[in-house]
mmCIF file of C-alpha atoms and ligand atoms in Angstrom:
data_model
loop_
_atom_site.group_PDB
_atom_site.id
_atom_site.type_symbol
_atom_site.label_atom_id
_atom_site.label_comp_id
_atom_site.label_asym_id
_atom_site.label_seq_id
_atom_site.Cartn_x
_atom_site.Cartn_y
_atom_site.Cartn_z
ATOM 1 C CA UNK Y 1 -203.417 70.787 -47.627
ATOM 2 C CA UNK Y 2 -203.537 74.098 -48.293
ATOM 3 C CA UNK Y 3 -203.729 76.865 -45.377
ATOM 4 C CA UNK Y 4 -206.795 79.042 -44.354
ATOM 5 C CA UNK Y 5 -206.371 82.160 -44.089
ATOM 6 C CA UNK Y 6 -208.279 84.105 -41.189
ATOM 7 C CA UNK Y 7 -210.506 86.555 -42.414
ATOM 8 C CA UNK Y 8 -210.161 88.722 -38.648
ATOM 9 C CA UNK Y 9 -206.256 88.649 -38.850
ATOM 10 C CA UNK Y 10 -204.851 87.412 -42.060
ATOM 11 C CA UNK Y 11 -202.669 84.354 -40.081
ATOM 12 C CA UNK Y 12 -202.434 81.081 -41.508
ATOM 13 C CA UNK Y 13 -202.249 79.503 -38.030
ATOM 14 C CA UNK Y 14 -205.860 78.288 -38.216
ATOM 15 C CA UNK Y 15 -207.346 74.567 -37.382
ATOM 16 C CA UNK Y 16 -209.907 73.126 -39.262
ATOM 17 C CA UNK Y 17 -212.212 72.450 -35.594
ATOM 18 C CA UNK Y 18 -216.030 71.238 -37.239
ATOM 19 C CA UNK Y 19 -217.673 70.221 -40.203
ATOM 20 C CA UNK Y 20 -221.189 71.739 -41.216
ATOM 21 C CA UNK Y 21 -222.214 69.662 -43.236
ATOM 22 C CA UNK Y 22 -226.071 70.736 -44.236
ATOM 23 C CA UNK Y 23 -224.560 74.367 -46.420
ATOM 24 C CA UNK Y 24 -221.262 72.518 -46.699
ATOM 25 C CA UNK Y 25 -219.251 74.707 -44.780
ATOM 26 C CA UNK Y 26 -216.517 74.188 -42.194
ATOM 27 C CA UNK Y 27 -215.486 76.004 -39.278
ATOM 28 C CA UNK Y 28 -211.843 76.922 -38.491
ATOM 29 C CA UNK Y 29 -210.477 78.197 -35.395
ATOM 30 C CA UNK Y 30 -207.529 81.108 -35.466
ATOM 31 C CA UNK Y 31 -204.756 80.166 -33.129
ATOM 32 C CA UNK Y 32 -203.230 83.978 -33.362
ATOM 33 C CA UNK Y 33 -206.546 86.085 -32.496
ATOM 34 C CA UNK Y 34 -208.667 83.021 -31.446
ATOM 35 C CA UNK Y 35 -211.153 83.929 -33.803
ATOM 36 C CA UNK Y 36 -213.543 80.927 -34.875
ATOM 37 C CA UNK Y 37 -214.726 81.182 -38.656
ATOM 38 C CA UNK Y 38 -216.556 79.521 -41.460
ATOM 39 C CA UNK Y 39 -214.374 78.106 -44.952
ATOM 40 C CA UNK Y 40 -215.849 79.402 -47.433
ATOM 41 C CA UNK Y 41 -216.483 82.756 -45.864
ATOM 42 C CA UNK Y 42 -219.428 83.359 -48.530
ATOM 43 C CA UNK Y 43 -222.142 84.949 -47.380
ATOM 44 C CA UNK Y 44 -225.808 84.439 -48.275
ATOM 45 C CA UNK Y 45 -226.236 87.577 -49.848
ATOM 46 C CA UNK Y 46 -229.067 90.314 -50.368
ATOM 47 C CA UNK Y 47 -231.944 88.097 -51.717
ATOM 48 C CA UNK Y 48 -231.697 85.987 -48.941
ATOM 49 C CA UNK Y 49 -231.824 89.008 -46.449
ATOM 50 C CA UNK Y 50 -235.033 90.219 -48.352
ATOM 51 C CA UNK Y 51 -236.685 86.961 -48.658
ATOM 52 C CA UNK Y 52 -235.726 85.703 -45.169
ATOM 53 C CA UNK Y 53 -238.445 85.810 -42.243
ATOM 54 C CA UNK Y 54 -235.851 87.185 -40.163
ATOM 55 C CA UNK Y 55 -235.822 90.615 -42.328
ATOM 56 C CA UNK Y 56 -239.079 91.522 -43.365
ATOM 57 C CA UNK Y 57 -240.248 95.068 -42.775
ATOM 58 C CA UNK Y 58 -242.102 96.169 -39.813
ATOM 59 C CA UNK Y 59 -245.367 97.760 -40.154
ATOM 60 C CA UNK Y 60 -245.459 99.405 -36.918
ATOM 61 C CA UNK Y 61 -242.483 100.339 -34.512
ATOM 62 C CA UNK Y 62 -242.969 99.464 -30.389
ATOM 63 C CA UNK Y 63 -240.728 101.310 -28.060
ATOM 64 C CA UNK Y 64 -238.746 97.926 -26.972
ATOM 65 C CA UNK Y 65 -234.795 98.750 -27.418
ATOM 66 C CA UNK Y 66 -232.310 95.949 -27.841
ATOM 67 C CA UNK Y 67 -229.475 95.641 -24.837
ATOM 68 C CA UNK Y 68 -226.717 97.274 -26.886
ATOM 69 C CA UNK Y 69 -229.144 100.102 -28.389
ATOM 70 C CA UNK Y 70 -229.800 100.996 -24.517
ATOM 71 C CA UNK Y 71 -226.255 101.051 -23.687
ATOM 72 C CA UNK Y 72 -224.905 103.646 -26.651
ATOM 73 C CA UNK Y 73 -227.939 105.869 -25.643
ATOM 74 C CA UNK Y 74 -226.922 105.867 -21.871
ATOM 75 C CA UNK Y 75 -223.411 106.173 -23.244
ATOM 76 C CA UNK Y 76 -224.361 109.014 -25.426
ATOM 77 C CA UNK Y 77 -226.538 110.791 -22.704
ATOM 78 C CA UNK Y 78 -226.175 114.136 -22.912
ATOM 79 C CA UNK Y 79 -223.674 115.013 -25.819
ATOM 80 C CA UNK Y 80 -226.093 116.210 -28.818
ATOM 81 C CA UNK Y 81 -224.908 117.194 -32.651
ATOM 82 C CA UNK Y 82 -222.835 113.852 -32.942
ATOM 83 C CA UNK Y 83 -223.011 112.594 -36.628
ATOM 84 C CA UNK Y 84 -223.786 109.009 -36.571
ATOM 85 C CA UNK Y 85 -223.578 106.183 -38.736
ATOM 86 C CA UNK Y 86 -225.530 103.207 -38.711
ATOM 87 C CA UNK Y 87 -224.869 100.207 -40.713
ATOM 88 C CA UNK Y 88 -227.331 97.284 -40.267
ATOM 89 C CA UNK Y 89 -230.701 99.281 -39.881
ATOM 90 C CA UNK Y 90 -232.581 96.678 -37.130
ATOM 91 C CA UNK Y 91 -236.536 96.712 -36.248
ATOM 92 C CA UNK Y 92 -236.875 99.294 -33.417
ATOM 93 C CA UNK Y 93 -236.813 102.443 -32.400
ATOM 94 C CA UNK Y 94 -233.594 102.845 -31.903
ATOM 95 C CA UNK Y 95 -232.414 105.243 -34.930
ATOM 96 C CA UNK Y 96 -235.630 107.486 -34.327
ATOM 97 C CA UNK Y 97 -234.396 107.817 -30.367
ATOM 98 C CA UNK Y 98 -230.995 108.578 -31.664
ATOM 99 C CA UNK Y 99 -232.242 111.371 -34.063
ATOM 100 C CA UNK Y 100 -234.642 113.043 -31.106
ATOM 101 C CA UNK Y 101 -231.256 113.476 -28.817
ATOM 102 C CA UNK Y 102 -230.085 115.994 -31.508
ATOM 103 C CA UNK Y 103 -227.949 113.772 -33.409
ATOM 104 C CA UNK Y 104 -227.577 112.993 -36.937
ATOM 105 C CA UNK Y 105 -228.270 110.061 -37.907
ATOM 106 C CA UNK Y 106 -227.373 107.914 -41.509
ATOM 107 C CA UNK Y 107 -228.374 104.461 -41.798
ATOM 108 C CA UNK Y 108 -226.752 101.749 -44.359
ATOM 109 C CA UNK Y 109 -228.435 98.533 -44.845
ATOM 110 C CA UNK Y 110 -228.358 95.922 -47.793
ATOM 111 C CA UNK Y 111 -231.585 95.072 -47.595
ATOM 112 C CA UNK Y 112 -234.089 97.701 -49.030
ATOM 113 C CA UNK Y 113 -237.120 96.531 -46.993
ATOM 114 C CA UNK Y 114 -235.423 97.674 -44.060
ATOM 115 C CA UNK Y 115 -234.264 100.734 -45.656
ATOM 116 C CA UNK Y 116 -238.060 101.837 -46.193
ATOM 117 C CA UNK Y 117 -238.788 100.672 -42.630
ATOM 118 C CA UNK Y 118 -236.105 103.486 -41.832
ATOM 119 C CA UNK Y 119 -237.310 106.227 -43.895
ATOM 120 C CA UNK Y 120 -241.147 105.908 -43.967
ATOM 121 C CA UNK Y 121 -241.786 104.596 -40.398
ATOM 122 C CA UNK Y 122 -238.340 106.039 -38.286
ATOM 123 C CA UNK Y 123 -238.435 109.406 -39.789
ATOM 124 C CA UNK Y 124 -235.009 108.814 -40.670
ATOM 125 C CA UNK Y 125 -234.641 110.026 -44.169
ATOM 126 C CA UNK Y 126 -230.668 109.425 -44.702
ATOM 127 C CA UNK Y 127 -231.175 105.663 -45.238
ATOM 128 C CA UNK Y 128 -229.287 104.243 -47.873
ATOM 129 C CA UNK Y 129 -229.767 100.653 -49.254
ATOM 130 C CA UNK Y 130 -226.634 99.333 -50.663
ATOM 131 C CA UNK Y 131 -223.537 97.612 -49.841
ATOM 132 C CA UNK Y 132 -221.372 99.413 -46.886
ATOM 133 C CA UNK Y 133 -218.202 98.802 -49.059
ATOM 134 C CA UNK Y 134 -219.774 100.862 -51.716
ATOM 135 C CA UNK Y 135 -220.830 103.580 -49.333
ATOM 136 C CA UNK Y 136 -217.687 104.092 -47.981
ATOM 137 C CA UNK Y 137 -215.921 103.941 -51.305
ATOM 138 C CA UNK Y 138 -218.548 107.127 -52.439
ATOM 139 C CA UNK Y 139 -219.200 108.987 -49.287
ATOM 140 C CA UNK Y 140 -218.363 112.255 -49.163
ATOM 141 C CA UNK Y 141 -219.692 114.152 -46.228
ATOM 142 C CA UNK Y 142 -218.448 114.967 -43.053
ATOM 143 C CA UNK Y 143 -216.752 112.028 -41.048
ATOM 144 C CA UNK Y 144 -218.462 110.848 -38.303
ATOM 145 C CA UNK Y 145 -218.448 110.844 -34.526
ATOM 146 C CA UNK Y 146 -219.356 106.988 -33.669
ATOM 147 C CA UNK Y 147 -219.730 104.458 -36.690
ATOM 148 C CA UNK Y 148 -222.501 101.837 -34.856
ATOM 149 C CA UNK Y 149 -223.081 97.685 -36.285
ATOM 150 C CA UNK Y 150 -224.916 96.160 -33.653
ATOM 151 C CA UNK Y 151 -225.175 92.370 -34.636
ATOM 152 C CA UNK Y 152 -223.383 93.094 -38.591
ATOM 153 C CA UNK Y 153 -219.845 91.598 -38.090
ATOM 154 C CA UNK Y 154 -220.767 87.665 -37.692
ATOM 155 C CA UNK Y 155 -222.723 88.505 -41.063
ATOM 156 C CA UNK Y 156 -219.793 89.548 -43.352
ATOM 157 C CA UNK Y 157 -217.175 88.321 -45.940
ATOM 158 C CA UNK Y 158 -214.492 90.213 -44.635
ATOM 159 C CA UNK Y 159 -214.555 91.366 -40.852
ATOM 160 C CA UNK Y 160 -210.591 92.991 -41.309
ATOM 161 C CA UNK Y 161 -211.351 94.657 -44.733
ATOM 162 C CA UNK Y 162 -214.811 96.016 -43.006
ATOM 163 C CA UNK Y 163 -213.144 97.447 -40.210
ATOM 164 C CA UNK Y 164 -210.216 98.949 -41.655
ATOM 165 C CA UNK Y 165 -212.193 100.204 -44.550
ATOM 166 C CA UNK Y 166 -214.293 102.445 -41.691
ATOM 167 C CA UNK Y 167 -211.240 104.488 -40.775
ATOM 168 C CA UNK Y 168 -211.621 106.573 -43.959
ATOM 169 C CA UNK Y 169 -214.657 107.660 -42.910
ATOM 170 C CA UNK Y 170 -214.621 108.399 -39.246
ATOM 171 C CA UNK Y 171 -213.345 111.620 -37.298
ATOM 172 C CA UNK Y 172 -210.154 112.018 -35.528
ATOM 173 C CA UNK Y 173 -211.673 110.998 -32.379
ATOM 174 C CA UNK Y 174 -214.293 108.992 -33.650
ATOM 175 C CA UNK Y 175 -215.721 105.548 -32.238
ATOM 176 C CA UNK Y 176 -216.820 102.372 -33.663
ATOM 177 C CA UNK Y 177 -219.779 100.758 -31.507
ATOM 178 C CA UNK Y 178 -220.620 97.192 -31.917
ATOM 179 C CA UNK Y 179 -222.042 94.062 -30.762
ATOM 180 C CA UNK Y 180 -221.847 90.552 -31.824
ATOM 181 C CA UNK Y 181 -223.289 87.309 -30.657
ATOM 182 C CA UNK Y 182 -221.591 85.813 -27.958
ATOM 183 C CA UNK Y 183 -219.909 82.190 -28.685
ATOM 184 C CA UNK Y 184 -219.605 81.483 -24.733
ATOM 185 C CA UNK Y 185 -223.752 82.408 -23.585
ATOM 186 C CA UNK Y 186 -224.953 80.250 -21.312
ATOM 187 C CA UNK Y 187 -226.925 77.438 -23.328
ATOM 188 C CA UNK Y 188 -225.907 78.353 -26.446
ATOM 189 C CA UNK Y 189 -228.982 77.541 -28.802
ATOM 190 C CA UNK Y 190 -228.398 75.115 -32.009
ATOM 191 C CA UNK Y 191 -230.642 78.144 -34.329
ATOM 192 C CA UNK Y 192 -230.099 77.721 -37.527
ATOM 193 C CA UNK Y 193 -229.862 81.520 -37.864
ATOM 194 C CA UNK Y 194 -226.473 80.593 -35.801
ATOM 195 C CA UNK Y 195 -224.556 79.387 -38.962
ATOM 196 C CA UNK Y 196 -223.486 80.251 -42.489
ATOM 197 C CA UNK Y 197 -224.434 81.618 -44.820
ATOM 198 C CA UNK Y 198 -226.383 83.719 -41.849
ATOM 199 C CA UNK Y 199 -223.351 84.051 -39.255
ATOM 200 C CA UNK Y 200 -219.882 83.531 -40.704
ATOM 201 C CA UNK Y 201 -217.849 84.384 -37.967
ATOM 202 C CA UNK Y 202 -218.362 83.103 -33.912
ATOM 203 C CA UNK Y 203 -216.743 86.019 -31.357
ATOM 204 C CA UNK Y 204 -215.771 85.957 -27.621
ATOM 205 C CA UNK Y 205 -214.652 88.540 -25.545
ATOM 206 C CA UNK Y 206 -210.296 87.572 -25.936
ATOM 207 C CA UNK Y 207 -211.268 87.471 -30.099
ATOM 208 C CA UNK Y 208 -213.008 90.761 -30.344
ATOM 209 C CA UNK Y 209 -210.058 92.267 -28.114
ATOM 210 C CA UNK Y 210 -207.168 90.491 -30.602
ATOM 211 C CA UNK Y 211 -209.216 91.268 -33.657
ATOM 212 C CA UNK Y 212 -209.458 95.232 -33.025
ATOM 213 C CA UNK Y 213 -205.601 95.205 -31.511
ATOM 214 C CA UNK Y 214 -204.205 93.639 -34.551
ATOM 215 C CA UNK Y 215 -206.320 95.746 -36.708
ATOM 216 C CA UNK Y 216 -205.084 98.925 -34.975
ATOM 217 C CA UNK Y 217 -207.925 99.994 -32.760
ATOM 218 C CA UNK Y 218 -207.603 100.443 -29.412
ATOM 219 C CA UNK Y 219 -210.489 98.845 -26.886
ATOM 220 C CA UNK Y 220 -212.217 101.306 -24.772
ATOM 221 C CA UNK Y 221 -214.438 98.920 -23.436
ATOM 222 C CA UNK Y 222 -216.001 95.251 -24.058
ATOM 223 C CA UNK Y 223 -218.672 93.996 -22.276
ATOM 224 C CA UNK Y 224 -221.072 90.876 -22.572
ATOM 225 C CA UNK Y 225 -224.444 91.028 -21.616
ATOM 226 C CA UNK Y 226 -226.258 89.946 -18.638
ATOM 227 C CA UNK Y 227 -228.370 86.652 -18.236
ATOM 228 C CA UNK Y 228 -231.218 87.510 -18.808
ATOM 229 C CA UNK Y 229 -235.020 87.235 -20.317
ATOM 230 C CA UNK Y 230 -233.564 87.573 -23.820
ATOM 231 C CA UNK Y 231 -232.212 84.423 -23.797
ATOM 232 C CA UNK Y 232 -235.031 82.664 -22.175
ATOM 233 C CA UNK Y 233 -236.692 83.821 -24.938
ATOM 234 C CA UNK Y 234 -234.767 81.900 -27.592
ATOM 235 C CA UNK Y 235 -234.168 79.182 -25.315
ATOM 236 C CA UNK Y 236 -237.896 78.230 -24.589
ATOM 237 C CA UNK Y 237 -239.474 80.085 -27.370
ATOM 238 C CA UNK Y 238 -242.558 80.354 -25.417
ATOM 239 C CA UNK Y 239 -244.230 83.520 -26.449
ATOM 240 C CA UNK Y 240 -248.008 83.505 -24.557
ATOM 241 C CA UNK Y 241 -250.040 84.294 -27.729
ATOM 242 C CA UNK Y 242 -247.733 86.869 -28.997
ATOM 243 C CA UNK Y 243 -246.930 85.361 -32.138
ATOM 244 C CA UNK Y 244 -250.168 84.594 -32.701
ATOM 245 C CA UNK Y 245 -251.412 88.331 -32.020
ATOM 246 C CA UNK Y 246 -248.435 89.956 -33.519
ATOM 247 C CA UNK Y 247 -249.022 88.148 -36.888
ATOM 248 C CA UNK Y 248 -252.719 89.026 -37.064
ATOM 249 C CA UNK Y 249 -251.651 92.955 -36.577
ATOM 250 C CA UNK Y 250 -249.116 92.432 -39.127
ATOM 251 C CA UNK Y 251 -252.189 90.918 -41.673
ATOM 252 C CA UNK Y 252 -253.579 94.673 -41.095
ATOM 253 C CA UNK Y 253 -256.317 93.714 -38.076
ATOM 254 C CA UNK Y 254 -256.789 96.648 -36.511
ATOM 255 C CA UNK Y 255 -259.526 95.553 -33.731
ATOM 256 C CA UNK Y 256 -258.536 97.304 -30.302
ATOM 257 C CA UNK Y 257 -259.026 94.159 -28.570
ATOM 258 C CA UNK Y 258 -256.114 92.129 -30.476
ATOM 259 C CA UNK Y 259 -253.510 95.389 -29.935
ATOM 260 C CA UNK Y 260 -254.090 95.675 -26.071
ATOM 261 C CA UNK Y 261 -254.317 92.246 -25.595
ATOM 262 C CA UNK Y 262 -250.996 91.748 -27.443
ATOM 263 C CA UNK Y 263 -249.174 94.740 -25.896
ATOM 264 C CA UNK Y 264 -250.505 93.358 -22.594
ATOM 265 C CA UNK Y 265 -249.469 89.681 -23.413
ATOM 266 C CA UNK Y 266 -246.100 91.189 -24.832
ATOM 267 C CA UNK Y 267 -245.709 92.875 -20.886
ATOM 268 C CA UNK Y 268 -246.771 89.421 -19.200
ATOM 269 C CA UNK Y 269 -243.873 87.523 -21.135
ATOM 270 C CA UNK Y 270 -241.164 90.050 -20.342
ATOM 271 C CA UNK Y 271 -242.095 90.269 -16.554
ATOM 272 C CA UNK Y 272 -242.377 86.366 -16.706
ATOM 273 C CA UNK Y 273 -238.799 85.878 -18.404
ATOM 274 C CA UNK Y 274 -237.126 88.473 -16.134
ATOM 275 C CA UNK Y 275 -238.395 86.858 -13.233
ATOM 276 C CA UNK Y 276 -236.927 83.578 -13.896
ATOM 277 C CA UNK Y 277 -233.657 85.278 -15.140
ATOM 278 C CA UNK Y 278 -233.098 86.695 -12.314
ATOM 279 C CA UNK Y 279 -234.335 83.354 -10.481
ATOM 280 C CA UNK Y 280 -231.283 81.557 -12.358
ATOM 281 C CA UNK Y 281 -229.095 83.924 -12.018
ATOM 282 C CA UNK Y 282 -229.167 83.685 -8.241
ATOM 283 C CA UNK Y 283 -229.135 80.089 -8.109
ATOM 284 C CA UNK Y 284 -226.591 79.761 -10.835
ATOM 285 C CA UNK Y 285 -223.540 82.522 -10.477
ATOM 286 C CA UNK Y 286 -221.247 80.718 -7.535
ATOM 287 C CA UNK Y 287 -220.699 77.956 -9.505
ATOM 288 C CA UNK Y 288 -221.353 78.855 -13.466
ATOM 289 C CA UNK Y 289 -221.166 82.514 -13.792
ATOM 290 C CA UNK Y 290 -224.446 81.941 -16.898
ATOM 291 C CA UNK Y 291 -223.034 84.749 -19.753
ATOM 292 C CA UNK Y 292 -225.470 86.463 -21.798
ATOM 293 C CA UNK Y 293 -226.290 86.310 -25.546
ATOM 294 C CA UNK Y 294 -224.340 89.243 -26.792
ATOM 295 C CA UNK Y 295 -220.717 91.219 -26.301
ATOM 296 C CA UNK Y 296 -220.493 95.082 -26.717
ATOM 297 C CA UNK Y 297 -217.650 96.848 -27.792
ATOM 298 C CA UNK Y 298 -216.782 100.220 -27.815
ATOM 299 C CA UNK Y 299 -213.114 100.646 -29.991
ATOM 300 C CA UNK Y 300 -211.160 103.367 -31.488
ATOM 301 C CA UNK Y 301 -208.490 103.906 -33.951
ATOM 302 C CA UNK Y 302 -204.935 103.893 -32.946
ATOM 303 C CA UNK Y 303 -202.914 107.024 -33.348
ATOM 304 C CA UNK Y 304 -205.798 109.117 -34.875
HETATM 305 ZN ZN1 ZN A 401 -207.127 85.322 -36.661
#
């Protein structure tokens, strides 16, 4: 039988561990970088992205930030004038936050309805919509501070090319800043959105660290998330009206009722979800430590 290679190292140690059968796809397990992967590493490409519900572009923009957003904000504090990248432009406010601390700020995605999102409602006009390969291959400007994929890797072809590629276009000191699903979370939910052609690749905290060693970065930090009413979300999926609300703005109703009942519902479910994070958090941690959905990394490159 012939040998896998794996697309986060190159070995050929790798174990065929699961079959998907639905997309016909299987998943093999690195035994150098523990890496966990899916043969063929084909991924479903930019009309999915545009078509899928997952992707579509946001009318309006509310001030929630995802966990790792918050982090490379705090992490960023103070220092202004950095010259950011973004690849994988998501739905909030994130990039907008980032420009108003005095940095500046180019976003990459492949999907063009997030691209406009960027531009028209972000105030971000450096928003590109093309492949990052092809960026990097034509970009000329000045290299840049921190290169940022929050939830991109698990989506991609080639994780090793991708990261390697990067180095030609960030600065002698420069960091990459990323976060991935986390393989280990407590309750790990059985989302579709969970395997190829969406996520191609499955990460822990040992892979991510073996994966940027062996592609000569070195970690400066890597940290999974805490439990907490994120993953309730996805877990129960009960959403108080939101959805309900939330598509109805979306349709263009602009009745004051519907948006403060919404942004009021919106504030009930996060209070609610905390509350009984924190709830099973307490009861939980002596004897199963519950991890969160997601792993942050902070890396850079190795002799630069
Ligand atoms: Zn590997």
């Amino acid at each position: 039988m012939d040998k896998i290679q794996c697309p986060m190292c190159s070995s050929q140690d790798t174990i065929n561990i699961s079959t998907y059968t639905a997309d016909k796809y299987n998943f093999y397990c690195c035994n150098k970088c523990e890496g966990i992967f899916a043969n063929p590493m084909k991924s479903a490409g930019k009309e999915w992205y545009e078509t899928s519900e997952l992707y579509q572009e946001p009318q309006t923009v509310s001030d929630y930030l995802q966990w790792p957003e918050k982090l490379l904000l705090k992490d960023i504090g103070l220092s202004k004038n950095l010259n950011i990248l973004n690849i994988g432009c998501g739905k909030t406010i994130f990039l907008k936050k980032l420009k108003e601390s005095g940095c500046m700020v180019t976003g990459v995605d492949i999907n063009e309805k997030m691209i406009r999102f960027t531009k028209n409602i972000l105030g971000v006009e450096n928003a590109h919509a093309c492949e990052i390969s092809d960026f990097i291959r034509n970009y000329q400007g000045e290299k840049f501070d921190i290169v940022v994929f929050f939830e991109v890797l698990e989506h991609l072809e080639n994780p090793s090319e991708f990261v390697n590629d990067l180095k030609n276009i960030l600065s002698g000191s420069g960091l990459i800043v990323f976060s991935v699903p986390n393989r280990e979370r407590f309750l790990p939910s059985k989302h579709l959105a969970d395997y190829p052609p969406h996520h191609l690749t499955r990460w822990s905290t040992n892979s991510i660290r073996n994966f940027l060693e062996i592609n000569d970065y070195s970690v400066d930090r890597i940290i999974i998330s805490p439990f907490t009413a994120e993953i309730l979300f996805h877990l129960f999926g009960i959403f108080f009206g939101t959805e309900y609300l939330e598509n109805k703005i979306k349709k263009g109703d602009k009745r004051i009722l519907i948006t403060i009942s919404y942004k009021l519902l919106f504030k009930f479910r996060v209070i609610f979800y905390n509350v009984l994070a924190i709830a099973l958090r307490t009861l939980l941690k002596p004897k199963i430590k519950p991890k969160g959905i997601d792993i942050y990394a902070v890396a850079k490159v190795k002799n630069k």
